[in-house]
PDB file of C-alpha atoms in Angstrom:
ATOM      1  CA  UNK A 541     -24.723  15.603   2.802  1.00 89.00           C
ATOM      2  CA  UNK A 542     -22.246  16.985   5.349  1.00 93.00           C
ATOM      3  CA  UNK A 543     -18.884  18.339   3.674  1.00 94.00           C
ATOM      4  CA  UNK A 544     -15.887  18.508   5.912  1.00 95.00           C
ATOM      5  CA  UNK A 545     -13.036  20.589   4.566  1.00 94.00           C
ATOM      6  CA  UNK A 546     -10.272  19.960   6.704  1.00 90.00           C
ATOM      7  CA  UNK A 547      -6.216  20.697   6.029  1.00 89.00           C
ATOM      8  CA  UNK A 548      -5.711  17.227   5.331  1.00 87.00           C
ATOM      9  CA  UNK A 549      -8.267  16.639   3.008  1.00 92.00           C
ATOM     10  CA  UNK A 550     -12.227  16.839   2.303  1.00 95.00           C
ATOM     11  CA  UNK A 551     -14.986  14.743   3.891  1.00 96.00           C
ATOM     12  CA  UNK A 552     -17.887  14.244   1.997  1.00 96.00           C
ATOM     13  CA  UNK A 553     -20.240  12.337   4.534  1.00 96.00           C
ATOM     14  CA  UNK A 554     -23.778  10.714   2.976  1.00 95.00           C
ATOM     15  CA  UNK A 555     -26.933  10.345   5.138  1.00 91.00           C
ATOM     16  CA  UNK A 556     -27.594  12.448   7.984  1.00 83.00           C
ATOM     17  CA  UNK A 557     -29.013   9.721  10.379  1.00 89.00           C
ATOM     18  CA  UNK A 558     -27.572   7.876  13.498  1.00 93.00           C
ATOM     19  CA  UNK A 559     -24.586   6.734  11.676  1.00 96.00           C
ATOM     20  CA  UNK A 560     -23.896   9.313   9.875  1.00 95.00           C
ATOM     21  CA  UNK A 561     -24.252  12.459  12.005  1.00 94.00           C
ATOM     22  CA  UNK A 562     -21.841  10.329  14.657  1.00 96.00           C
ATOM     23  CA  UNK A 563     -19.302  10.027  11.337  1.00 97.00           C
ATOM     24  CA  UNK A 564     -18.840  13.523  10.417  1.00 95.00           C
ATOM     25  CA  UNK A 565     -18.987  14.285  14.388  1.00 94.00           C
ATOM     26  CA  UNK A 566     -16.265  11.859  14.643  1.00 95.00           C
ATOM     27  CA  UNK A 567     -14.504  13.581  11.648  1.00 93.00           C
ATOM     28  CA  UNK A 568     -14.715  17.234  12.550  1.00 92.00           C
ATOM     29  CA  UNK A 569     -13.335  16.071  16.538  1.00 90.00           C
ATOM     30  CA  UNK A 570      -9.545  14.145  14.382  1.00 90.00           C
ATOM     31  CA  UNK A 571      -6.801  15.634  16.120  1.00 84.00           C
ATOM     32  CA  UNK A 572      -4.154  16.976  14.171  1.00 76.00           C
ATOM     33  CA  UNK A 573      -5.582  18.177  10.669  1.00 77.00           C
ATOM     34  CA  UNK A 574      -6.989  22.021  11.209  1.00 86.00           C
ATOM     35  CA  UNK A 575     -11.047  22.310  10.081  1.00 89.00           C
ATOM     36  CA  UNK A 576     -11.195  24.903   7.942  1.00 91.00           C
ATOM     37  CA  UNK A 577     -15.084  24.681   7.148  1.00 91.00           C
ATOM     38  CA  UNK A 578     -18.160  22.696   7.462  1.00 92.00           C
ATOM     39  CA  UNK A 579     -21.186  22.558   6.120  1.00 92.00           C
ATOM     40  CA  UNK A 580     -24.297  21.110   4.559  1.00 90.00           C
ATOM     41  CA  UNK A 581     -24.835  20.708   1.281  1.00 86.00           C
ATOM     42  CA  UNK A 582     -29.054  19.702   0.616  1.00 81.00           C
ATOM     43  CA  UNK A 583     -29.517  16.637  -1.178  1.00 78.00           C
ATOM     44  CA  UNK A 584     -32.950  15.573  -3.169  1.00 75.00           C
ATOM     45  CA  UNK A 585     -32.387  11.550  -2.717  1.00 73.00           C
ATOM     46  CA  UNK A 586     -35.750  11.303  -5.158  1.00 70.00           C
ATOM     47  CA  UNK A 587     -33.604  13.041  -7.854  1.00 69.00           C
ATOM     48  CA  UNK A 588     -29.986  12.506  -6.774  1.00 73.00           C
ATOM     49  CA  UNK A 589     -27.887  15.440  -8.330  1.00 77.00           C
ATOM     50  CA  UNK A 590     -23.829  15.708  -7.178  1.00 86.00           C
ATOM     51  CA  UNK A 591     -23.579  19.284  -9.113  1.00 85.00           C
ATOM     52  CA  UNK A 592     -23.532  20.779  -6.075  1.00 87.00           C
ATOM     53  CA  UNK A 593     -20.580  18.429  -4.467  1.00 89.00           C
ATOM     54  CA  UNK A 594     -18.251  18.503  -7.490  1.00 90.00           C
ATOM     55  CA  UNK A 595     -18.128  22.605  -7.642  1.00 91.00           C
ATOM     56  CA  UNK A 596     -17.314  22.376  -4.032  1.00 91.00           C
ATOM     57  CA  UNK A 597     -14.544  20.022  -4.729  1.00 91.00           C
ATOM     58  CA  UNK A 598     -13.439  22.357  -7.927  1.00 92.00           C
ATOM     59  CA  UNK A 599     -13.305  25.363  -5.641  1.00 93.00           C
ATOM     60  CA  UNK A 600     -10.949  23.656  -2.681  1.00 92.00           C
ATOM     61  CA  UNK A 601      -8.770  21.610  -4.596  1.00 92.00           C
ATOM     62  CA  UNK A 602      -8.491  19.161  -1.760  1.00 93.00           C
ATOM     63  CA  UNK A 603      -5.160  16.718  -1.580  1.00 92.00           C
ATOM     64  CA  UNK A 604      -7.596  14.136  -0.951  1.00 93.00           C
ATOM     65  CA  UNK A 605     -11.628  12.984  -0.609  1.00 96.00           C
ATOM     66  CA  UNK A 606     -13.249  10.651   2.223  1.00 97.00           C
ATOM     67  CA  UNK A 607     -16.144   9.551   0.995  1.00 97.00           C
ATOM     68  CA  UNK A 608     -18.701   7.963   3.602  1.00 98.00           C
ATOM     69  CA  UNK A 609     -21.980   6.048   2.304  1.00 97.00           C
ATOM     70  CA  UNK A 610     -24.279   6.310   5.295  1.00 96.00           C
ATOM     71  CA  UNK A 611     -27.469   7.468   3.441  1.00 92.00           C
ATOM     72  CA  UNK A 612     -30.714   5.393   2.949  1.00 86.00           C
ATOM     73  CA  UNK A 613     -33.957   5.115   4.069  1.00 85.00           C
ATOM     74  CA  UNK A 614     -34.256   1.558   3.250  1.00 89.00           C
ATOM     75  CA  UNK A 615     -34.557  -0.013   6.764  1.00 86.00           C
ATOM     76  CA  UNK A 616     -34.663  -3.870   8.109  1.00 89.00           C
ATOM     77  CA  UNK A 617     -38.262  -4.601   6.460  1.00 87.00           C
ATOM     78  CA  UNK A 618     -37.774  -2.700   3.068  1.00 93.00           C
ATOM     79  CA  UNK A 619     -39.639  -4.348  -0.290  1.00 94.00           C
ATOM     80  CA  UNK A 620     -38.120  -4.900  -3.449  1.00 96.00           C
ATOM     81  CA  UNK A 621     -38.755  -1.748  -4.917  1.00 96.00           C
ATOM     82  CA  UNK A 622     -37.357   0.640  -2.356  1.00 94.00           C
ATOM     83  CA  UNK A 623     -34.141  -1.521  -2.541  1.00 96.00           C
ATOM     84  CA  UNK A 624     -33.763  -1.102  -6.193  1.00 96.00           C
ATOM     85  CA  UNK A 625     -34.450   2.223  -5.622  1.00 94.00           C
ATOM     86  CA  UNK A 626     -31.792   2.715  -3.177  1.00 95.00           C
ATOM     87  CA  UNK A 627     -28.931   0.870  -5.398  1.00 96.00           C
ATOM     88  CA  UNK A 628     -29.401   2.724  -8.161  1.00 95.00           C
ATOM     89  CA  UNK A 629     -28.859   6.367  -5.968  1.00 94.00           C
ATOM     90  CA  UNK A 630     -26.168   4.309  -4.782  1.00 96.00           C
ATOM     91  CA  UNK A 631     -24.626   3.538  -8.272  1.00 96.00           C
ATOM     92  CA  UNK A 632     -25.107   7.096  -9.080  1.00 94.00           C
ATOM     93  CA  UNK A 633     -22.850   8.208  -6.481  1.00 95.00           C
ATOM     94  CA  UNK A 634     -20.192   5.441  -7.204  1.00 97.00           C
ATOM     95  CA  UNK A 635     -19.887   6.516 -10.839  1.00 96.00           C
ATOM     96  CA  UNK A 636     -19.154  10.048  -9.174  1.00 95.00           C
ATOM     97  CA  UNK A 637     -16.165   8.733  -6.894  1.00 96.00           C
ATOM     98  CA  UNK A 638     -15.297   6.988  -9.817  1.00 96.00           C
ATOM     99  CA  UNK A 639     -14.318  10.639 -11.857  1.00 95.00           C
ATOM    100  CA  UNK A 640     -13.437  12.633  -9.221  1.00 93.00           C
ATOM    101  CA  UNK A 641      -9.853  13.612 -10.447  1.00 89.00           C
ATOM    102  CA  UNK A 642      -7.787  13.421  -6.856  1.00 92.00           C
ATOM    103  CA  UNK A 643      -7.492  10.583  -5.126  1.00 95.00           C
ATOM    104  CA  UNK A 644     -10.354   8.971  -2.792  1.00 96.00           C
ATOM    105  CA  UNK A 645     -11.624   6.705  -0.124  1.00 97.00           C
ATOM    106  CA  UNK A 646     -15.073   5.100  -0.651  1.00 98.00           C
ATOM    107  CA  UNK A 647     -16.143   3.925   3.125  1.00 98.00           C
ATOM    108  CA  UNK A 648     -19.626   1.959   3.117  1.00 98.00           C
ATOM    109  CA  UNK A 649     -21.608   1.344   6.076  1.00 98.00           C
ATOM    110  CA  UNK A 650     -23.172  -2.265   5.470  1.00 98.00           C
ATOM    111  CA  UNK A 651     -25.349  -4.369   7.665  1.00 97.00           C
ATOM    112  CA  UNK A 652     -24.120  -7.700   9.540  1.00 97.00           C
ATOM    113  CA  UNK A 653     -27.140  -8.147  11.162  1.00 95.00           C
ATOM    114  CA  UNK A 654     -28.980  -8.243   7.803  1.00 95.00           C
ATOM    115  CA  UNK A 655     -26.394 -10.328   5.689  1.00 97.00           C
ATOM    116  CA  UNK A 656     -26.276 -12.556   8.933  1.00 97.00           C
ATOM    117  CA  UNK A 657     -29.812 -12.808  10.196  1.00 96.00           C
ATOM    118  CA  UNK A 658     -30.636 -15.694  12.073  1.00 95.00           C
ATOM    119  CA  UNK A 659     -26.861 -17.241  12.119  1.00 97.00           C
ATOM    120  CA  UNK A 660     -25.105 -17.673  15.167  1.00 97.00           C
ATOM    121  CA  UNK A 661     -21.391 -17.254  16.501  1.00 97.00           C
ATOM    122  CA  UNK A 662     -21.282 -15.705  13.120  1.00 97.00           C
ATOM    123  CA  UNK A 663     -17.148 -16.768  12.297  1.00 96.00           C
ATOM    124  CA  UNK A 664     -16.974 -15.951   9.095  1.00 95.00           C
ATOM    125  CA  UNK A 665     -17.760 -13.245   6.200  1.00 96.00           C
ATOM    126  CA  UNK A 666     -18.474 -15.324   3.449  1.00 92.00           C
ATOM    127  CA  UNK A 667     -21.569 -17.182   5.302  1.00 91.00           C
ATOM    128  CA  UNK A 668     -23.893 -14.615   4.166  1.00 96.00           C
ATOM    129  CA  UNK A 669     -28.293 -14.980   3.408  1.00 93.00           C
ATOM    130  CA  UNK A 670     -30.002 -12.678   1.404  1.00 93.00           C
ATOM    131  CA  UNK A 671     -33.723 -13.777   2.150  1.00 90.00           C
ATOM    132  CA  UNK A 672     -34.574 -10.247   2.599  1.00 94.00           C
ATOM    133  CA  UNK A 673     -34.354  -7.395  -0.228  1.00 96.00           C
ATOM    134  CA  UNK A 674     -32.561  -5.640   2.447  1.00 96.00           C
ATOM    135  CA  UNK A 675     -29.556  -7.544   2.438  1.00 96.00           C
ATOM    136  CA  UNK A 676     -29.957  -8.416  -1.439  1.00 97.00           C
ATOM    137  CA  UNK A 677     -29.660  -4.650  -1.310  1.00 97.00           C
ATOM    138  CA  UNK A 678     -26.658  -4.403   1.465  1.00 98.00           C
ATOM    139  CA  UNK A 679     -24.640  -7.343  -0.645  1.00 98.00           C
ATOM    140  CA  UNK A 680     -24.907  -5.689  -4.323  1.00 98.00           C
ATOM    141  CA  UNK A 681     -23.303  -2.552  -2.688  1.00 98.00           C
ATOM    142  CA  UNK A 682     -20.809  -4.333  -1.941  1.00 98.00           C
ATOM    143  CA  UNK A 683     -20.000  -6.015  -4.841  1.00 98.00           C
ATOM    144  CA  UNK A 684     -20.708  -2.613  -6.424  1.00 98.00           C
ATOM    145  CA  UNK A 685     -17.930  -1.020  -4.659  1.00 98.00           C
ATOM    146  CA  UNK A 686     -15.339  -4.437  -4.989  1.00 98.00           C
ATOM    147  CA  UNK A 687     -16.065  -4.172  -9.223  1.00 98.00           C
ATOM    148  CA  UNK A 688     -15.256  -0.664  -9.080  1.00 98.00           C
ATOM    149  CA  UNK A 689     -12.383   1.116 -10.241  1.00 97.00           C
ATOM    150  CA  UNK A 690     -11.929   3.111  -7.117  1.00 97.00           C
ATOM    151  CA  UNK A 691      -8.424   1.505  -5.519  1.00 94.00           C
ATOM    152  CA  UNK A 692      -9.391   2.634  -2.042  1.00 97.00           C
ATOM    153  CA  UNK A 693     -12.521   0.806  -0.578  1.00 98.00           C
ATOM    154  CA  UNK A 694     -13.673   0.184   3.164  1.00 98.00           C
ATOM    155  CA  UNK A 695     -16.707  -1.637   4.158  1.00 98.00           C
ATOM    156  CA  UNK A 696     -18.126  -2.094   7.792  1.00 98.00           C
ATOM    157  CA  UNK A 697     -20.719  -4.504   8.199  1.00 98.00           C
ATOM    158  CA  UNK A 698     -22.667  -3.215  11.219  1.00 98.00           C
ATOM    159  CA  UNK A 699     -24.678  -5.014  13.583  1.00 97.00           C
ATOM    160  CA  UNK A 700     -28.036  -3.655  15.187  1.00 96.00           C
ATOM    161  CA  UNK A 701     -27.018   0.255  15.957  1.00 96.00           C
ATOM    162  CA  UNK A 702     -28.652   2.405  18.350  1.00 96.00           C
ATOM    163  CA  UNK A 703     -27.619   6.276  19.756  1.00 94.00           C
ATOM    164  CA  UNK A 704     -29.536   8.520  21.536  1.00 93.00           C
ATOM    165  CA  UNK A 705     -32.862   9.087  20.461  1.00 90.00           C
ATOM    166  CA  UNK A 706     -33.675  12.830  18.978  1.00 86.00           C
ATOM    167  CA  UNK A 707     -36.712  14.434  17.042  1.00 82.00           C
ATOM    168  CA  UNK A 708     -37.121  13.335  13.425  1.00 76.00           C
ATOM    169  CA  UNK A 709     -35.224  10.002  13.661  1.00 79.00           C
ATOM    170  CA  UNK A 710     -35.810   6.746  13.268  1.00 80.00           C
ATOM    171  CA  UNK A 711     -36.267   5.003  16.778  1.00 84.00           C
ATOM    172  CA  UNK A 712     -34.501   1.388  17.090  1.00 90.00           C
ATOM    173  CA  UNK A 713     -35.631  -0.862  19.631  1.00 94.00           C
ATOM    174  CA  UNK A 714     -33.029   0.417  22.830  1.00 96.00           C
ATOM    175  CA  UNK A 715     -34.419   4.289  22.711  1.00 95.00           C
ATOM    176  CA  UNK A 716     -38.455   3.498  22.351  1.00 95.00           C
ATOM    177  CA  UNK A 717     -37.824   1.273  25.710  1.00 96.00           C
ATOM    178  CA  UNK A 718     -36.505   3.862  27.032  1.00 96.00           C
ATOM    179  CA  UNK A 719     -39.201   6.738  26.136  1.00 95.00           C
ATOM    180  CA  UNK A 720     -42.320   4.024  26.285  1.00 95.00           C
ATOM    181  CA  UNK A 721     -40.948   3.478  29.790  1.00 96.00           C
ATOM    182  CA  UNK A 722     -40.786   7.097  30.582  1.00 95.00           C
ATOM    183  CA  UNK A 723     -44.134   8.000  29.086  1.00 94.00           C
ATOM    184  CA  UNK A 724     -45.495   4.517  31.161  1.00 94.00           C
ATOM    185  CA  UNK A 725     -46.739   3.091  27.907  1.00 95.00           C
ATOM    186  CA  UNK A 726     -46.379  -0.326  26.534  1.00 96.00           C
ATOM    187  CA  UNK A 727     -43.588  -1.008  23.768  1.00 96.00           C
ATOM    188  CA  UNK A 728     -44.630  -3.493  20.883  1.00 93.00           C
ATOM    189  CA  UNK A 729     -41.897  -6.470  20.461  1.00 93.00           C
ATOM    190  CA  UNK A 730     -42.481  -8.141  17.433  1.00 89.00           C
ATOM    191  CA  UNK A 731     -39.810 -11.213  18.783  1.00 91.00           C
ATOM    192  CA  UNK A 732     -39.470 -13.402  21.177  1.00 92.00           C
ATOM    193  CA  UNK A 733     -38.193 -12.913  24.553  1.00 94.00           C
ATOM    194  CA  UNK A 734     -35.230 -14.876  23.765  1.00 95.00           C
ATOM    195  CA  UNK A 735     -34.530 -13.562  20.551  1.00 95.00           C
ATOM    196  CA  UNK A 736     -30.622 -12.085  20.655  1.00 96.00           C
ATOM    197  CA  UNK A 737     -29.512  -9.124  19.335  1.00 96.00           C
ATOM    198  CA  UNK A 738     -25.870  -7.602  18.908  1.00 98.00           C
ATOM    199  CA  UNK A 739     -25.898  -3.870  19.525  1.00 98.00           C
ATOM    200  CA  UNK A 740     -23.396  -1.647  18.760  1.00 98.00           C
ATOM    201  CA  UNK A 741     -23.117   2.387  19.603  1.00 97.00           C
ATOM    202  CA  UNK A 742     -23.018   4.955  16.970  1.00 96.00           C
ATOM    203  CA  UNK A 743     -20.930   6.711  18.099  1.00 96.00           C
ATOM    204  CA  UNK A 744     -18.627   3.794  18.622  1.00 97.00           C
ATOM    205  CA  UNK A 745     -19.031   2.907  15.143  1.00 98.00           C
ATOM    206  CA  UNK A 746     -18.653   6.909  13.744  1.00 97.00           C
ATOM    207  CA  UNK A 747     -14.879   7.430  15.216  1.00 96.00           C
ATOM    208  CA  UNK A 748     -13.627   3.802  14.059  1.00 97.00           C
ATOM    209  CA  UNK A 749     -14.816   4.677  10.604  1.00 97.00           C
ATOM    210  CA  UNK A 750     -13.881   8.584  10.507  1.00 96.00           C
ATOM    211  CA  UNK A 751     -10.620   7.681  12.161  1.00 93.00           C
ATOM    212  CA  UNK A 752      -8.466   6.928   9.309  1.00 85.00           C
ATOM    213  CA  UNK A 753      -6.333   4.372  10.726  1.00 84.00           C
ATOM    214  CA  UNK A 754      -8.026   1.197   9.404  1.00 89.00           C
ATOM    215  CA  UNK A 755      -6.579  -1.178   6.343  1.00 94.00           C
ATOM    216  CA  UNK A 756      -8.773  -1.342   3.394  1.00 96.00           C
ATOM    217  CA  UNK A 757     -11.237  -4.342   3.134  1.00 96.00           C
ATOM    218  CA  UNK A 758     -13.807  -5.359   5.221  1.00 97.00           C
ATOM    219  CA  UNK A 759     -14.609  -4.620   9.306  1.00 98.00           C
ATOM    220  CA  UNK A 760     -17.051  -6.361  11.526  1.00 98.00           C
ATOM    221  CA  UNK A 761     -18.581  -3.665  13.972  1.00 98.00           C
ATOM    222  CA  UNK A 762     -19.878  -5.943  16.193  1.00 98.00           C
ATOM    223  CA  UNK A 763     -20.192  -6.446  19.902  1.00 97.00           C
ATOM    224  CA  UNK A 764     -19.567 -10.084  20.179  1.00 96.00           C
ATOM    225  CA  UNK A 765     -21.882  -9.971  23.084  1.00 96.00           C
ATOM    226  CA  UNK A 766     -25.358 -10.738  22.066  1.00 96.00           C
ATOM    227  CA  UNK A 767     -28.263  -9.692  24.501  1.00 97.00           C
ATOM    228  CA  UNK A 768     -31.774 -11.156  24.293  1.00 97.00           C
ATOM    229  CA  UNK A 769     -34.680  -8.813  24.333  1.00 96.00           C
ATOM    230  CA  UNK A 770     -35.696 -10.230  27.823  1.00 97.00           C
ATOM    231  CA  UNK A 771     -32.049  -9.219  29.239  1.00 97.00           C
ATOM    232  CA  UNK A 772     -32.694  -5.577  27.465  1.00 97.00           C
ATOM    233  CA  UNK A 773     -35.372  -5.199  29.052  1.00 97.00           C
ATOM    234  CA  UNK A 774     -33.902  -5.733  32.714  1.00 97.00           C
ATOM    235  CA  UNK A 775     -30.872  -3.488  31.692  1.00 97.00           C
ATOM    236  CA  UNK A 776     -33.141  -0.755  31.004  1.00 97.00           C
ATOM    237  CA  UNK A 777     -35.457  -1.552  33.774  1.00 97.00           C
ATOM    238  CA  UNK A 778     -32.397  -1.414  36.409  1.00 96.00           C
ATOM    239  CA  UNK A 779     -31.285   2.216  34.546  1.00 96.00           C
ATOM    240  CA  UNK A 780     -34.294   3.684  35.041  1.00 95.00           C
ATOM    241  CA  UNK A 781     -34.887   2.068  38.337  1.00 95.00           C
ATOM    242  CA  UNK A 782     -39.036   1.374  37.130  1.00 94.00           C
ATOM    243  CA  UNK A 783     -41.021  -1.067  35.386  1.00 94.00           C
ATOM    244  CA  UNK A 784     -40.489  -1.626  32.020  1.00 96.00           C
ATOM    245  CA  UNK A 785     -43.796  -2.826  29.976  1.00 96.00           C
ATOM    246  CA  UNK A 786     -43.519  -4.770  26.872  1.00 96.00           C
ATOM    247  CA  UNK A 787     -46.293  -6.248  24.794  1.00 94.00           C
ATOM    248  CA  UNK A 788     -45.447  -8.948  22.772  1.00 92.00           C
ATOM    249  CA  UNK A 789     -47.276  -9.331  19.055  1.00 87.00           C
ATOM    250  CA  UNK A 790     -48.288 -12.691  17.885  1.00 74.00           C
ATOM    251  CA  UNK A 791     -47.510 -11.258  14.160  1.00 76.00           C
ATOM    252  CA  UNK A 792     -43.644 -11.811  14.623  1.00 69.00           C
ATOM    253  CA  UNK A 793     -41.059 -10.910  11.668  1.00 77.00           C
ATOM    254  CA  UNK A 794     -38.235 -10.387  12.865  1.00 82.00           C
ATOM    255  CA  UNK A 795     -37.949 -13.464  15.393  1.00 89.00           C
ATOM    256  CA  UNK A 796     -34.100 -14.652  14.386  1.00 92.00           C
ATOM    257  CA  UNK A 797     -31.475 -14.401  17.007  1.00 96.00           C
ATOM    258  CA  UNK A 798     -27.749 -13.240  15.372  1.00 97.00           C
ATOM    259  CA  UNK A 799     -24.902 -13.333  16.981  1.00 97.00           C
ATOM    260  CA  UNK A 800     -21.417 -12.850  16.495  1.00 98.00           C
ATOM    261  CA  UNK A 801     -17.994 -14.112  17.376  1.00 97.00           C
ATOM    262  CA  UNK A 802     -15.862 -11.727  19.330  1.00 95.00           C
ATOM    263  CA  UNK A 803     -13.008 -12.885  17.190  1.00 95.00           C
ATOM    264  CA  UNK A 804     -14.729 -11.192  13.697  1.00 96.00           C
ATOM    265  CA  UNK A 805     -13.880  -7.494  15.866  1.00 96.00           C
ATOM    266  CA  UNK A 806     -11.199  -5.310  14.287  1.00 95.00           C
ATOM    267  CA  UNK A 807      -8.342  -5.740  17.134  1.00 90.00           C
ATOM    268  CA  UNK A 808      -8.567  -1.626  17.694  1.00 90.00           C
ATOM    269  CA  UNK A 809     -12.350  -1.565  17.611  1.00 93.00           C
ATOM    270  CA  UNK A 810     -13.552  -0.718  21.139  1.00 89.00           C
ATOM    271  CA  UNK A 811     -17.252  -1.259  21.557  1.00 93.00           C
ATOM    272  CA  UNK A 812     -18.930   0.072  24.619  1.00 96.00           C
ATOM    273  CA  UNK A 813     -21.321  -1.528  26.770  1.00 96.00           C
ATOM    274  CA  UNK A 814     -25.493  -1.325  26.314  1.00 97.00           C
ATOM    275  CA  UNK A 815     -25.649  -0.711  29.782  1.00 96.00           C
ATOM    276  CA  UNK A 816     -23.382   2.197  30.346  1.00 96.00           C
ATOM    277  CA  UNK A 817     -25.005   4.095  27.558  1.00 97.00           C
ATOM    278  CA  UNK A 818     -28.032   4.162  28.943  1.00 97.00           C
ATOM    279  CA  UNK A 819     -27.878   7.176  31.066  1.00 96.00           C
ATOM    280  CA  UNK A 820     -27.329   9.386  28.175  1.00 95.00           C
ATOM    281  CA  UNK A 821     -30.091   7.754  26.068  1.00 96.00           C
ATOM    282  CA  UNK A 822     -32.294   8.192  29.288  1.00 95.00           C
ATOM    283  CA  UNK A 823     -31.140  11.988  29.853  1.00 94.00           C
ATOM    284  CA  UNK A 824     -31.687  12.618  26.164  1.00 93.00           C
ATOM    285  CA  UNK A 825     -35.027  10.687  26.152  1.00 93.00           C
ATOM    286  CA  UNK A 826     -36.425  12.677  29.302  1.00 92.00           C
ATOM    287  CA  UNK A 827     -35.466  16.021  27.297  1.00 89.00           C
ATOM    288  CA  UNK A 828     -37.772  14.712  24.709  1.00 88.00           C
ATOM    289  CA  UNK A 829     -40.684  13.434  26.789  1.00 87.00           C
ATOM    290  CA  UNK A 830     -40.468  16.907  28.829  1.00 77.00           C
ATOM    291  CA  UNK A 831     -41.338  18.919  25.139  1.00 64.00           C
TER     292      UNK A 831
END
């Protein structure tokens, strides 16, 4: 976990991934509130301890804690048993914000696209499916974090996500177009070339949530517009300025379009464009291929 001790208050930031390294990024960039340290503090998520966190907090007597819950390595396709996994590490650290003796925000990073999968012009918050574990999982969060005691709570239900790909990540869909395309392979679409996707930017999504100017409750962090994979393809095709080759499997799980309404958008949440993020994802993506 990434500890931000700033003159304003202490970040605590769970999960080190896409969402949140852009987060405590997002966090250590606030104008106005001096950083006075930052560091790393390692985490065993197989045996979940928070010893290390509350001397921390003991030591710098902070006015105040943010507490972001990006962690998990549950993804899209999880089974039942990493899920349950997951919510109980989860629990574990919401008992913890629950005793910490100043006073905190709990900020969750949720999924739309899994609470919302195959709905679309998605108006509404309280339409929600929970075919998958995944967003069985995503759901009891946050109805773990509404039941709790904690009078502070954010959630942002977050459609498909993508950043700049980098060694030891996760790739989503947008950055292994990019480097199959580079490294003239074949990428493996297990959709349909009309299937629709709403993609968001994390770094879009890390300085509306480390900001600290949202109301409590729930945020959509969604584009509004949907692309199909076909249309992906094209945008990255015309970035690149080559051929983009996709391979289509006939095993297909994960074939439901979701889209949203712009109208669900916080009105201060500014998403950026696919399309002019792909430079950077290429320039980062070359850096990789060139290793």
């Amino acid at each position: 976990m990434r500890l931000l001790h700033r003159s304003s208050g202490l970040d605590l930031v769970l999960g080190v991934g896409l969402v949140g390294e852009q987060v405590a990024e997002a966090a250590r960039r606030l104008p106005g509130a001096r950083l006075l340290s930052d560091e790393t503090i390692p985490t065993n998520w197989e045996d979940l301890s928070l010893d290390a966190a509350t001397a921390r907090l003991r030591e710098l007597a902070p006015a105040r804690v943010r507490l972001f819950w990006c962690a998990g390595k549950a993804g899209f396709g999880a089974d039942v048993a990493q899920c349950d996994g997951e919510l109980r590490r989860f629990e574990t650290v919401l008992r913890w914000a629950e005793r910490v003796e100043v006073p905190l925000e709990f900020h969750l990073a949720s999924s739309a696209g899994g609470l919302h999968e195959g709905q679309l012009l998605v108006s509404s918050p309280h339409e929600v499916t929970t075919a998958r574990p995944y967003a069985k999982l995503k759901l009891a969060q946050e109805q773990a974090l509404h039941a709790s005691t904690l009078t502070a709570r954010f959630v942002y239900r977050l459609s498909s996500v993508y950043g700049v790909p980098a060694p030891s990540r996760r790739l989503g869909l947008i950055s292994t177009l990019v480097l199959n395309a580079l490294r003239h392979r074949s990428t493996l679409i297990t959709a349909h070339a009309s299937t629709q996707r709403d993609f968001v930017a994390a770094a879009d999504v890390g300085r509306f949530m480390a900001a600290g100017e949202n109301p409590q409750g729930l945020h959509y962090l969604v584009s509004g517009t949907p692309l199909s994979i076909w249309a992906l393809q094209l945008a990255v095709e015309r970035s690149l300025l080559r051929p983009v080759s996709v391979v289509y499997s006939v095993r297909k799980d994960n074939v439901e379009s979701t889209s949203f309404l712009p109208s669900l958008r916080p009105a201060h949440w500014d998403a950026s464009s696919v399309e002019s993020n792909l430079p950077r994802i290429a320039q980062a993506a070359q850096s990789l291929v060139s290793e």
